mmCIF file of C-alpha atoms in Angstrom:
data_model
loop_
_atom_site.group_PDB
_atom_site.id
_atom_site.type_symbol
_atom_site.label_atom_id
_atom_site.label_comp_id
_atom_site.label_asym_id
_atom_site.label_seq_id
_atom_site.Cartn_x
_atom_site.Cartn_y
_atom_site.Cartn_z
ATOM 1 C CA MET A 1 167.954 6.306 121.417
ATOM 2 C CA GLY A 2 168.752 2.724 122.348
ATOM 3 C CA ARG A 3 168.031 -0.797 121.151
ATOM 4 C CA LEU A 4 164.480 -0.847 122.558
ATOM 5 C CA ASN A 5 163.693 2.377 120.666
ATOM 6 C CA ASP A 6 165.102 0.769 117.516
ATOM 7 C CA LEU A 7 162.447 -1.904 117.713
ATOM 8 C CA ALA A 8 159.760 0.702 117.123
ATOM 9 C CA ALA A 9 161.545 1.705 113.923
ATOM 10 C CA ALA A 10 161.423 -1.988 112.903
ATOM 11 C CA GLY A 11 157.633 -1.987 113.393
ATOM 12 C CA GLN A 12 157.533 -3.828 116.697
ATOM 13 C CA ALA A 13 156.053 -2.382 119.880
ATOM 14 C CA VAL A 14 157.583 -3.113 123.251
ATOM 15 C CA TRP A 15 155.261 -3.735 126.197
ATOM 16 C CA LEU A 16 156.203 -4.376 129.790
ATOM 17 C CA ASP A 17 155.083 -7.687 131.286
ATOM 18 C CA PHE A 18 154.877 -6.321 134.803
ATOM 19 C CA VAL A 19 152.763 -4.009 136.983
ATOM 20 C CA ASP A 20 153.275 -3.038 140.585
ATOM 21 C CA ARG A 21 152.023 -0.137 142.694
ATOM 22 C CA LYS A 22 155.444 0.954 144.014
ATOM 23 C CA PHE A 23 156.864 0.801 140.491
ATOM 24 C CA LEU A 24 154.055 2.969 139.160
ATOM 25 C CA ALA A 25 154.220 5.449 142.048
ATOM 26 C CA ALA A 26 157.989 5.828 141.675
ATOM 27 C CA GLY A 27 157.622 6.763 138.008
ATOM 28 C CA GLY A 28 159.153 3.540 136.721
ATOM 29 C CA LEU A 29 156.633 3.125 133.947
ATOM 30 C CA GLN A 30 156.923 6.744 132.859
ATOM 31 C CA LYS A 31 160.689 6.383 132.696
ATOM 32 C CA LEU A 32 160.387 3.419 130.324
ATOM 33 C CA VAL A 33 157.927 5.345 128.132
ATOM 34 C CA ASP A 34 160.257 8.366 128.005
ATOM 35 C CA GLU A 35 163.554 6.603 127.591
ATOM 36 C CA ASP A 36 162.826 3.282 125.853
ATOM 37 C CA GLY A 37 159.717 4.091 123.820
ATOM 38 C CA LEU A 38 157.582 1.621 125.760
ATOM 39 C CA THR A 39 153.967 1.615 124.484
ATOM 40 C CA GLY A 40 152.074 -0.912 126.601
ATOM 41 C CA VAL A 41 151.737 -2.941 129.781
ATOM 42 C CA THR A 42 150.395 -6.447 130.424
ATOM 43 C CA SER A 43 149.309 -8.057 133.700
ATOM 44 C CA ASN A 44 148.187 -11.512 134.714
ATOM 45 C CA PRO A 45 147.218 -13.301 137.931
ATOM 46 C CA THR A 46 150.832 -14.368 138.576
ATOM 47 C CA ILE A 47 152.054 -10.783 138.292
ATOM 48 C CA PHE A 48 149.357 -9.495 140.634
ATOM 49 C CA GLU A 49 149.992 -12.342 143.090
ATOM 50 C CA LYS A 50 153.612 -11.277 143.373
ATOM 51 C CA ALA A 51 152.652 -7.611 143.635
ATOM 52 C CA MET A 52 149.748 -7.833 146.088
ATOM 53 C CA GLY A 53 150.480 -11.020 148.003
ATOM 54 C CA HIS A 54 153.893 -9.957 149.266
ATOM 55 C CA GLY A 55 154.809 -6.850 151.237
ATOM 56 C CA ASP A 56 152.626 -3.994 152.404
ATOM 57 C CA ALA A 57 152.310 -1.762 149.359
ATOM 58 C CA TYR A 58 148.569 -2.381 149.063
ATOM 59 C CA ASP A 59 147.639 -2.621 152.715
ATOM 60 C CA GLN A 60 146.595 0.964 153.302
ATOM 61 C CA GLU A 61 144.374 1.092 150.208
ATOM 62 C CA LEU A 62 142.847 -2.324 151.153
ATOM 63 C CA ALA A 63 142.112 -1.096 154.654
ATOM 64 C CA ALA A 64 140.356 1.983 153.334
ATOM 65 C CA TYR A 65 138.278 -0.128 150.962
ATOM 66 C CA ASP A 66 137.362 -2.559 153.736
ATOM 67 C CA LYS A 67 136.262 0.302 155.952
ATOM 68 C CA ASN A 68 133.853 1.592 153.289
ATOM 69 C CA HIS A 69 132.780 -1.879 152.143
ATOM 70 C CA PRO A 70 132.489 -4.113 155.209
ATOM 71 C CA GLY A 71 132.058 -7.754 154.394
ATOM 72 C CA ALA A 72 133.134 -7.338 150.791
ATOM 73 C CA ALA A 73 133.972 -10.508 148.931
ATOM 74 C CA THR A 74 137.689 -11.212 148.507
ATOM 75 C CA ILE A 75 137.457 -11.091 144.738
ATOM 76 C CA ASP A 76 135.848 -7.633 144.947
ATOM 77 C CA ARG A 77 138.714 -6.496 147.195
ATOM 78 C CA TYR A 78 141.208 -7.801 144.628
ATOM 79 C CA GLU A 79 139.471 -6.158 141.695
ATOM 80 C CA HIS A 80 139.447 -2.833 143.537
ATOM 81 C CA LEU A 81 143.192 -2.969 144.011
ATOM 82 C CA ALA A 82 143.913 -4.254 140.469
ATOM 83 C CA ILE A 83 141.670 -1.662 138.790
ATOM 84 C CA LEU A 84 143.486 1.182 140.586
ATOM 85 C CA ASP A 85 146.830 -0.097 139.243
ATOM 86 C CA ILE A 86 145.453 -0.589 135.744
ATOM 87 C CA GLN A 87 143.901 2.862 135.722
ATOM 88 C CA ALA A 88 147.209 4.393 136.857
ATOM 89 C CA ALA A 89 149.142 2.570 134.141
ATOM 90 C CA ALA A 90 146.494 3.482 131.565
ATOM 91 C CA ASP A 91 146.729 7.145 132.519
ATOM 92 C CA THR A 92 150.515 7.028 132.184
ATOM 93 C CA LEU A 93 150.145 5.579 128.687
ATOM 94 C CA ARG A 94 147.248 7.800 127.613
ATOM 95 C CA PRO A 95 149.540 10.322 125.888
ATOM 96 C CA VAL A 96 151.014 7.437 123.877
ATOM 97 C CA TYR A 97 147.501 6.249 122.972
ATOM 98 C CA ASP A 98 146.522 9.779 121.908
ATOM 99 C CA ARG A 99 149.724 10.421 119.941
ATOM 100 C CA LEU A 100 149.346 7.132 118.054
ATOM 101 C CA ASP A 101 145.643 7.676 117.453
ATOM 102 C CA GLY A 102 144.598 4.539 119.314
ATOM 103 C CA LYS A 103 147.077 2.260 117.583
ATOM 104 C CA ASP A 104 148.940 1.627 120.842
ATOM 105 C CA GLY A 105 149.357 2.773 124.411
ATOM 106 C CA TYR A 106 147.312 -0.108 125.950
ATOM 107 C CA VAL A 107 147.195 -1.733 129.370
ATOM 108 C CA SER A 108 145.825 -5.274 129.714
ATOM 109 C CA LEU A 109 143.709 -6.713 132.544
ATOM 110 C CA GLU A 110 142.741 -10.346 132.552
ATOM 111 C CA VAL A 111 139.324 -11.851 133.166
ATOM 112 C CA SER A 112 139.255 -14.373 135.962
ATOM 113 C CA PRO A 113 141.128 -17.554 134.942
ATOM 114 C CA TYR A 114 138.318 -19.488 136.577
ATOM 115 C CA LEU A 115 136.155 -18.552 133.573
ATOM 116 C CA ALA A 116 138.435 -19.973 130.861
ATOM 117 C CA ASN A 117 135.830 -22.570 129.855
ATOM 118 C CA ASP A 118 132.694 -20.432 130.251
ATOM 119 C CA THR A 119 131.784 -18.223 127.313
ATOM 120 C CA ASP A 120 128.878 -16.278 128.772
ATOM 121 C CA ALA A 121 130.632 -15.612 132.096
ATOM 122 C CA THR A 122 133.714 -14.395 130.226
ATOM 123 C CA ILE A 123 131.655 -11.955 128.201
ATOM 124 C CA ALA A 124 129.944 -10.654 131.350
ATOM 125 C CA GLU A 125 133.279 -10.264 133.143
ATOM 126 C CA ALA A 126 134.826 -8.437 130.162
ATOM 127 C CA LYS A 127 131.964 -5.946 130.156
ATOM 128 C CA LYS A 128 132.245 -5.437 133.928
ATOM 129 C CA LEU A 129 135.996 -4.811 133.850
ATOM 130 C CA TRP A 130 135.720 -2.528 130.837
ATOM 131 C CA ALA A 131 133.135 -0.359 132.635
ATOM 132 C CA ALA A 132 135.003 -0.445 135.983
ATOM 133 C CA VAL A 133 138.364 0.675 134.529
ATOM 134 C CA GLY A 134 136.742 3.290 132.353
ATOM 135 C CA ARG A 135 139.756 3.931 130.091
ATOM 136 C CA PRO A 136 139.701 3.683 126.291
ATOM 137 C CA ASN A 137 143.243 2.268 126.286
ATOM 138 C CA LEU A 138 142.332 -0.803 128.298
ATOM 139 C CA MET A 139 142.566 -4.241 126.690
ATOM 140 C CA VAL A 140 140.631 -7.016 128.419
ATOM 141 C CA LYS A 141 142.548 -10.307 128.324
ATOM 142 C CA ILE A 142 140.520 -13.287 127.257
ATOM 143 C CA PRO A 143 142.033 -16.761 126.804
ATOM 144 C CA GLY A 144 142.031 -18.261 123.355
ATOM 145 C CA THR A 145 140.366 -21.430 124.587
ATOM 146 C CA PRO A 146 137.433 -23.007 122.670
ATOM 147 C CA ALA A 147 135.060 -21.224 125.073
ATOM 148 C CA GLY A 148 137.024 -18.008 124.774
ATOM 149 C CA VAL A 149 136.757 -17.760 121.000
ATOM 150 C CA PRO A 150 133.034 -16.794 120.825
ATOM 151 C CA ALA A 151 133.546 -14.517 123.807
ATOM 152 C CA ILE A 152 136.255 -12.647 121.877
ATOM 153 C CA ALA A 153 133.928 -12.086 118.926
ATOM 154 C CA ALA A 154 131.115 -10.893 121.192
ATOM 155 C CA THR A 155 133.374 -8.624 123.185
ATOM 156 C CA ILE A 156 134.899 -7.027 120.067
ATOM 157 C CA ALA A 157 131.349 -6.466 118.758
ATOM 158 C CA GLU A 158 130.620 -4.577 121.977
ATOM 159 C CA GLY A 159 133.483 -2.207 121.220
ATOM 160 C CA ILE A 160 135.838 -3.569 123.874
ATOM 161 C CA ASN A 161 139.566 -3.950 123.057
ATOM 162 C CA VAL A 162 140.785 -7.516 123.549
ATOM 163 C CA ASN A 163 144.159 -9.066 124.279
ATOM 164 C CA VAL A 164 143.740 -12.742 123.420
ATOM 165 C CA THR A 165 145.980 -14.708 125.690
ATOM 166 C CA LEU A 166 147.219 -18.308 126.085
ATOM 167 C CA LEU A 167 147.825 -18.990 122.400
ATOM 168 C CA PHE A 168 150.324 -21.718 121.629
ATOM 169 C CA SER A 169 149.180 -23.310 118.360
ATOM 170 C CA ILE A 170 148.676 -21.837 114.929
ATOM 171 C CA GLU A 171 145.243 -23.421 114.649
ATOM 172 C CA ALA A 172 144.129 -21.723 117.903
ATOM 173 C CA TYR A 173 145.523 -18.447 116.583
ATOM 174 C CA LYS A 174 143.577 -18.791 113.318
ATOM 175 C CA SER A 175 140.393 -19.242 115.377
ATOM 176 C CA VAL A 176 140.914 -16.053 117.351
ATOM 177 C CA ALA A 177 141.866 -14.077 114.242
ATOM 178 C CA GLU A 178 138.574 -15.219 112.739
ATOM 179 C CA ALA A 179 136.780 -14.220 115.974
ATOM 180 C CA TYR A 180 138.261 -10.715 115.811
ATOM 181 C CA VAL A 181 137.113 -10.290 112.223
ATOM 182 C CA THR A 182 133.608 -11.653 113.097
ATOM 183 C CA GLY A 183 133.314 -9.138 115.924
ATOM 184 C CA LEU A 184 134.364 -6.250 113.645
ATOM 185 C CA GLU A 185 131.898 -7.376 110.951
ATOM 186 C CA GLU A 186 129.100 -7.434 113.542
ATOM 187 C CA ARG A 187 129.887 -3.836 114.465
ATOM 188 C CA VAL A 188 129.775 -2.840 110.828
ATOM 189 C CA ARG A 189 126.360 -4.495 110.545
ATOM 190 C CA GLN A 190 125.224 -2.472 113.532
ATOM 191 C CA GLY A 191 126.470 0.745 111.956
ATOM 192 C CA GLN A 192 129.106 1.125 114.627
ATOM 193 C CA PRO A 193 132.662 2.480 114.026
ATOM 194 C CA ILE A 194 135.551 0.033 113.995
ATOM 195 C CA ASP A 195 138.565 2.318 113.595
ATOM 196 C CA ARG A 196 139.249 2.600 117.345
ATOM 197 C CA ILE A 197 138.943 -1.117 118.200
ATOM 198 C CA ALA A 198 142.262 -2.799 118.956
ATOM 199 C CA SER A 199 143.305 -6.347 119.614
ATOM 200 C CA VAL A 200 146.428 -8.402 120.005
ATOM 201 C CA ALA A 201 146.859 -12.187 119.818
ATOM 202 C CA SER A 202 149.307 -13.267 122.493
ATOM 203 C CA PHE A 203 151.400 -16.177 121.353
ATOM 204 C CA PHE A 204 153.435 -17.838 124.097
ATOM 205 C CA VAL A 205 156.944 -18.805 123.085
ATOM 206 C CA SER A 206 159.499 -20.077 125.604
ATOM 207 C CA ARG A 207 157.173 -22.628 127.183
ATOM 208 C CA ILE A 208 157.013 -24.485 123.889
ATOM 209 C CA ASP A 209 160.780 -24.879 123.709
ATOM 210 C CA ALA A 210 160.911 -25.933 127.362
ATOM 211 C CA LYS A 211 158.516 -28.814 126.617
ATOM 212 C CA ILE A 212 160.037 -29.821 123.311
ATOM 213 C CA ASP A 213 163.605 -29.665 124.709
ATOM 214 C CA ASP A 214 162.581 -31.896 127.607
ATOM 215 C CA LYS A 215 161.358 -34.466 125.111
ATOM 216 C CA ILE A 216 164.546 -34.273 123.103
ATOM 217 C CA ASP A 217 166.626 -34.660 126.298
ATOM 218 C CA ALA A 218 164.560 -37.733 127.144
ATOM 219 C CA GLY A 219 165.604 -39.272 123.834
ATOM 220 C CA VAL A 220 162.556 -38.625 121.639
ATOM 221 C CA GLY A 221 163.672 -38.209 118.052
ATOM 222 C CA GLY A 222 167.159 -39.533 118.747
ATOM 223 C CA GLU A 223 170.374 -37.738 117.803
ATOM 224 C CA GLU A 224 168.751 -35.947 114.864
ATOM 225 C CA ALA A 225 166.287 -34.170 117.120
ATOM 226 C CA LYS A 226 169.059 -32.489 119.121
ATOM 227 C CA ALA A 227 169.542 -30.049 116.253
ATOM 228 C CA LEU A 228 166.010 -28.773 116.900
ATOM 229 C CA LYS A 229 166.602 -27.660 120.502
ATOM 230 C CA GLY A 230 165.644 -24.038 120.980
ATOM 231 C CA LYS A 231 164.231 -23.771 117.455
ATOM 232 C CA VAL A 232 160.698 -25.119 117.470
ATOM 233 C CA ALA A 233 158.986 -22.197 119.296
ATOM 234 C CA ILE A 234 160.610 -19.636 117.002
ATOM 235 C CA ALA A 235 159.665 -21.638 113.887
ATOM 236 C CA ASN A 236 156.106 -21.931 115.214
ATOM 237 C CA ALA A 237 155.946 -18.170 115.716
ATOM 238 C CA LYS A 238 157.323 -17.498 112.243
ATOM 239 C CA MET A 239 154.704 -19.698 110.646
ATOM 240 C CA ALA A 240 151.962 -17.885 112.564
ATOM 241 C CA TYR A 241 153.288 -14.561 111.287
ATOM 242 C CA ALA A 242 153.456 -15.867 107.731
ATOM 243 C CA TRP A 243 149.821 -16.870 108.033
ATOM 244 C CA TYR A 244 148.967 -13.402 109.335
ATOM 245 C CA GLN A 245 150.699 -11.779 106.391
ATOM 246 C CA ASP A 246 148.581 -13.824 103.980
ATOM 247 C CA PHE A 247 145.407 -13.226 105.979
ATOM 248 C CA ILE A 248 145.570 -9.398 105.854
ATOM 249 C CA LYS A 249 145.735 -9.627 102.049
ATOM 250 C CA THR A 250 142.363 -11.429 101.821
ATOM 251 C CA GLU A 251 139.256 -9.647 100.479
ATOM 252 C CA ARG A 252 137.503 -10.224 103.772
ATOM 253 C CA TRP A 253 140.150 -8.353 105.746
ATOM 254 C CA GLN A 254 140.670 -5.678 103.108
ATOM 255 C CA ALA A 255 136.958 -4.823 103.282
ATOM 256 C CA LEU A 256 137.346 -4.110 106.992
ATOM 257 C CA ALA A 257 140.607 -2.255 106.511
ATOM 258 C CA ALA A 258 138.830 0.046 104.069
ATOM 259 C CA LYS A 259 136.542 1.012 106.959
ATOM 260 C CA GLY A 260 139.521 1.795 109.164
ATOM 261 C CA ALA A 261 139.975 -1.533 110.988
ATOM 262 C CA GLN A 262 143.249 -2.026 112.776
ATOM 263 C CA VAL A 263 145.103 -5.295 112.290
ATOM 264 C CA GLN A 264 145.104 -7.720 115.210
ATOM 265 C CA ARG A 265 148.800 -7.681 116.005
ATOM 266 C CA LEU A 266 150.618 -10.831 117.004
ATOM 267 C CA LEU A 267 152.136 -10.407 120.471
ATOM 268 C CA TRP A 268 154.995 -12.583 121.666
ATOM 269 C CA ALA A 269 154.574 -13.561 125.280
ATOM 270 C CA SER A 270 156.614 -15.749 127.605
ATOM 271 C CA THR A 271 159.761 -14.242 126.077
ATOM 272 C CA GLY A 272 162.148 -14.718 128.993
ATOM 273 C CA THR A 273 164.372 -17.719 128.222
ATOM 274 C CA LYS A 274 163.880 -20.674 130.515
ATOM 275 C CA ASN A 275 167.049 -22.503 129.449
ATOM 276 C CA PRO A 276 170.233 -20.791 130.772
ATOM 277 C CA ASP A 277 172.146 -22.194 127.804
ATOM 278 C CA TYR A 278 170.223 -19.879 125.474
ATOM 279 C CA PRO A 279 170.934 -16.137 125.039
ATOM 280 C CA ASP A 280 168.628 -14.185 127.345
ATOM 281 C CA THR A 281 167.540 -12.035 124.377
ATOM 282 C CA LEU A 282 166.755 -15.067 122.137
ATOM 283 C CA TYR A 283 162.997 -14.480 121.878
ATOM 284 C CA LEU A 284 163.434 -10.810 121.131
ATOM 285 C CA ASP A 285 166.277 -11.008 118.635
ATOM 286 C CA THR A 286 164.565 -13.657 116.520
ATOM 287 C CA LEU A 287 160.926 -12.390 116.509
ATOM 288 C CA ILE A 288 161.145 -8.828 115.225
ATOM 289 C CA GLY A 289 158.648 -7.834 112.557
ATOM 290 C CA LYS A 290 156.193 -5.196 111.440
ATOM 291 C CA ASP A 291 152.807 -4.974 113.274
ATOM 292 C CA THR A 292 153.910 -7.131 116.184
ATOM 293 C CA VAL A 293 154.337 -6.640 119.934
ATOM 294 C CA ASN A 294 156.820 -8.217 122.321
ATOM 295 C CA THR A 295 155.736 -8.131 125.956
ATOM 296 C CA VAL A 296 158.903 -8.364 127.987
ATOM 297 C CA PRO A 297 159.635 -9.031 131.671
ATOM 298 C CA PRO A 298 161.902 -6.424 133.286
ATOM 299 C CA LYS A 299 165.057 -8.588 133.386
ATOM 300 C CA THR A 300 164.746 -9.504 129.695
ATOM 301 C CA MET A 301 164.141 -5.845 128.854
ATOM 302 C CA ASP A 302 167.367 -4.909 130.677
ATOM 303 C CA ALA A 303 169.232 -7.628 128.773
ATOM 304 C CA PHE A 304 167.995 -6.409 125.397
ATOM 305 C CA ARG A 305 168.768 -2.825 126.215
ATOM 306 C CA GLU A 306 172.395 -3.910 126.793
ATOM 307 C CA ARG A 307 173.001 -6.470 124.052
ATOM 308 C CA GLY A 308 169.952 -7.087 121.895
ATOM 309 C CA THR A 309 170.155 -7.261 118.116
ATOM 310 C CA VAL A 310 167.624 -5.469 115.929
ATOM 311 C CA GLY A 311 166.764 -6.735 112.451
ATOM 312 C CA GLN A 312 163.756 -7.939 110.431
ATOM 313 C CA THR A 313 164.150 -11.477 111.685
ATOM 314 C CA LEU A 314 160.507 -12.621 111.947
ATOM 315 C CA ALA A 315 159.893 -12.846 108.217
ATOM 316 C CA ALA A 316 163.385 -14.189 107.450
ATOM 317 C CA ASP A 317 164.273 -17.836 106.809
ATOM 318 C CA ILE A 318 160.673 -18.989 106.470
ATOM 319 C CA ASP A 319 161.697 -22.097 104.551
ATOM 320 C CA ALA A 320 164.040 -23.051 107.397
ATOM 321 C CA ALA A 321 161.197 -22.547 109.901
ATOM 322 C CA ARG A 322 158.924 -24.748 107.783
ATOM 323 C CA ASP A 323 161.627 -27.410 107.742
ATOM 324 C CA VAL A 324 161.872 -27.320 111.556
ATOM 325 C CA ILE A 325 158.121 -27.805 111.922
ATOM 326 C CA ALA A 326 158.196 -30.695 109.483
ATOM 327 C CA ALA A 327 161.190 -32.269 111.188
ATOM 328 C CA GLN A 328 159.651 -32.161 114.675
ATOM 329 C CA GLU A 329 156.549 -33.907 113.323
ATOM 330 C CA ARG A 330 158.565 -36.571 111.530
ATOM 331 C CA LEU A 331 160.653 -37.198 114.652
ATOM 332 C CA GLY A 332 157.649 -37.602 116.930
ATOM 333 C CA LEU A 333 158.099 -34.470 119.042
ATOM 334 C CA ASP A 334 154.356 -33.810 118.659
ATOM 335 C CA LEU A 335 154.126 -29.999 118.694
ATOM 336 C CA ASN A 336 150.305 -30.219 118.487
ATOM 337 C CA GLY A 337 150.141 -32.397 121.590
ATOM 338 C CA VAL A 338 152.582 -30.097 123.368
ATOM 339 C CA THR A 339 150.515 -26.994 122.644
ATOM 340 C CA ASP A 340 147.340 -28.649 123.806
ATOM 341 C CA THR A 341 148.992 -29.588 127.080
ATOM 342 C CA LEU A 342 150.429 -26.093 127.498
ATOM 343 C CA VAL A 343 146.990 -24.504 127.230
ATOM 344 C CA GLU A 344 145.688 -26.760 130.003
ATOM 345 C CA GLU A 345 148.726 -26.162 132.176
ATOM 346 C CA ALA A 346 148.604 -22.409 131.659
ATOM 347 C CA VAL A 347 144.941 -22.220 132.663
ATOM 348 C CA ALA A 348 145.711 -24.309 135.741
ATOM 349 C CA SER A 349 148.813 -22.209 136.540
ATOM 350 C CA PHE A 350 146.934 -18.888 136.338
ATOM 351 C CA SER A 351 144.051 -20.372 138.395
ATOM 352 C CA LYS A 352 146.560 -21.480 141.054
ATOM 353 C CA ALA A 353 148.141 -18.006 141.079
ATOM 354 C CA PHE A 354 144.645 -16.526 141.416
ATOM 355 C CA ASP A 355 143.937 -18.896 144.306
ATOM 356 C CA ASP A 356 147.164 -17.753 145.976
ATOM 357 C CA LEU A 357 146.413 -14.105 145.300
ATOM 358 C CA LEU A 358 142.885 -14.280 146.745
ATOM 359 C CA GLY A 359 144.241 -16.229 149.680
ATOM 360 C CA ALA A 360 146.833 -13.559 150.413
ATOM 361 C CA ILE A 361 144.235 -10.778 150.206
ATOM 362 C CA ALA A 362 141.789 -12.732 152.411
ATOM 363 C CA ALA A 363 144.582 -13.106 154.975
ATOM 364 C CA LYS A 364 144.877 -9.343 155.214
ATOM 365 C CA HIS A 365 141.967 -9.000 157.601
ATOM 366 C CA PRO A 366 140.466 -5.506 157.926
ATOM 367 C CA ALA A 367 141.057 -5.538 161.685
ATOM 368 C CA GLU A 368 144.788 -5.659 161.093
ATOM 369 C CA HIS A 369 144.639 -2.242 159.460
ATOM 370 C CA ALA A 370 141.831 -0.576 161.308
ATOM 371 C CA THR A 371 144.079 2.420 162.111
ATOM 372 C CA SER A 372 145.726 2.670 158.709
#
């Protein structure tokens, strides 16, 4: 039993922020489940672009699909490849899902980033992906944008598990927590069960510090602000968790819990440090708490396995976190403006990765693999 296993004892699930056909086929995911207690996997357009757009691991499967579906649209070709990987990962994690009675063991697949501002199209895409993957331990990733919020409520009401992504601000998080509850309440009204519905709210961390630190380095806030470097994202996450702890005590949530509802766990994403001056386990060591998830890139997972520190850190020093948030506002670092910008940049970044991904798949012409 190592440090990653110890996180489970502290109430935090560890998910892998990576998926790749060769990795799955070689038993890499199963090894992490067996040895490190891994209980989930996340994917996004950037991850799939790196997996599918480079090398030949997917060429034979793509050639077979093209042979049986001549003239298929590029996005359909991508979805075919992605769904096979997601199904394989879901099947590897199915024993975890069964053992934990649906509390974990999930694999996430993202709706098209092109739909981030289209509620109805997002709902339709979520339904399509849910049916195509056909695994109860799938989570469909929906961005927590203004258009995504009603899509989250509608998708939960349909009985589809949701990983809400691209959350940076506490206000946005509150909106998606409300959407999750609204969706569950609609299922109750319909006489549908809610005990097997799961959701996570993915709060991005390191990108906040990268933006805030750049401002501090540029002189915003003067000398006093330098003490806040590397602290704002963690404080922001702690305040979100404090709100969550209060929220699950409310009568509204307790009424759903009495019917078997699972909490919507906060998930820490973007947990690889971007500043080499910071410890590479910073966003794991400092964000450990009950009913949370940390989705970790492979390099950060290796680092934590070697030198991570396990303790109930997320609920600790809340007053200090509150002071950091107050100080950044007083010094003009504008966390609210930063988080608004980060949402826009993240949607654009994932859309660009999706462009690159589809371009790479389109370049793999069926004729190139006619004999595969």
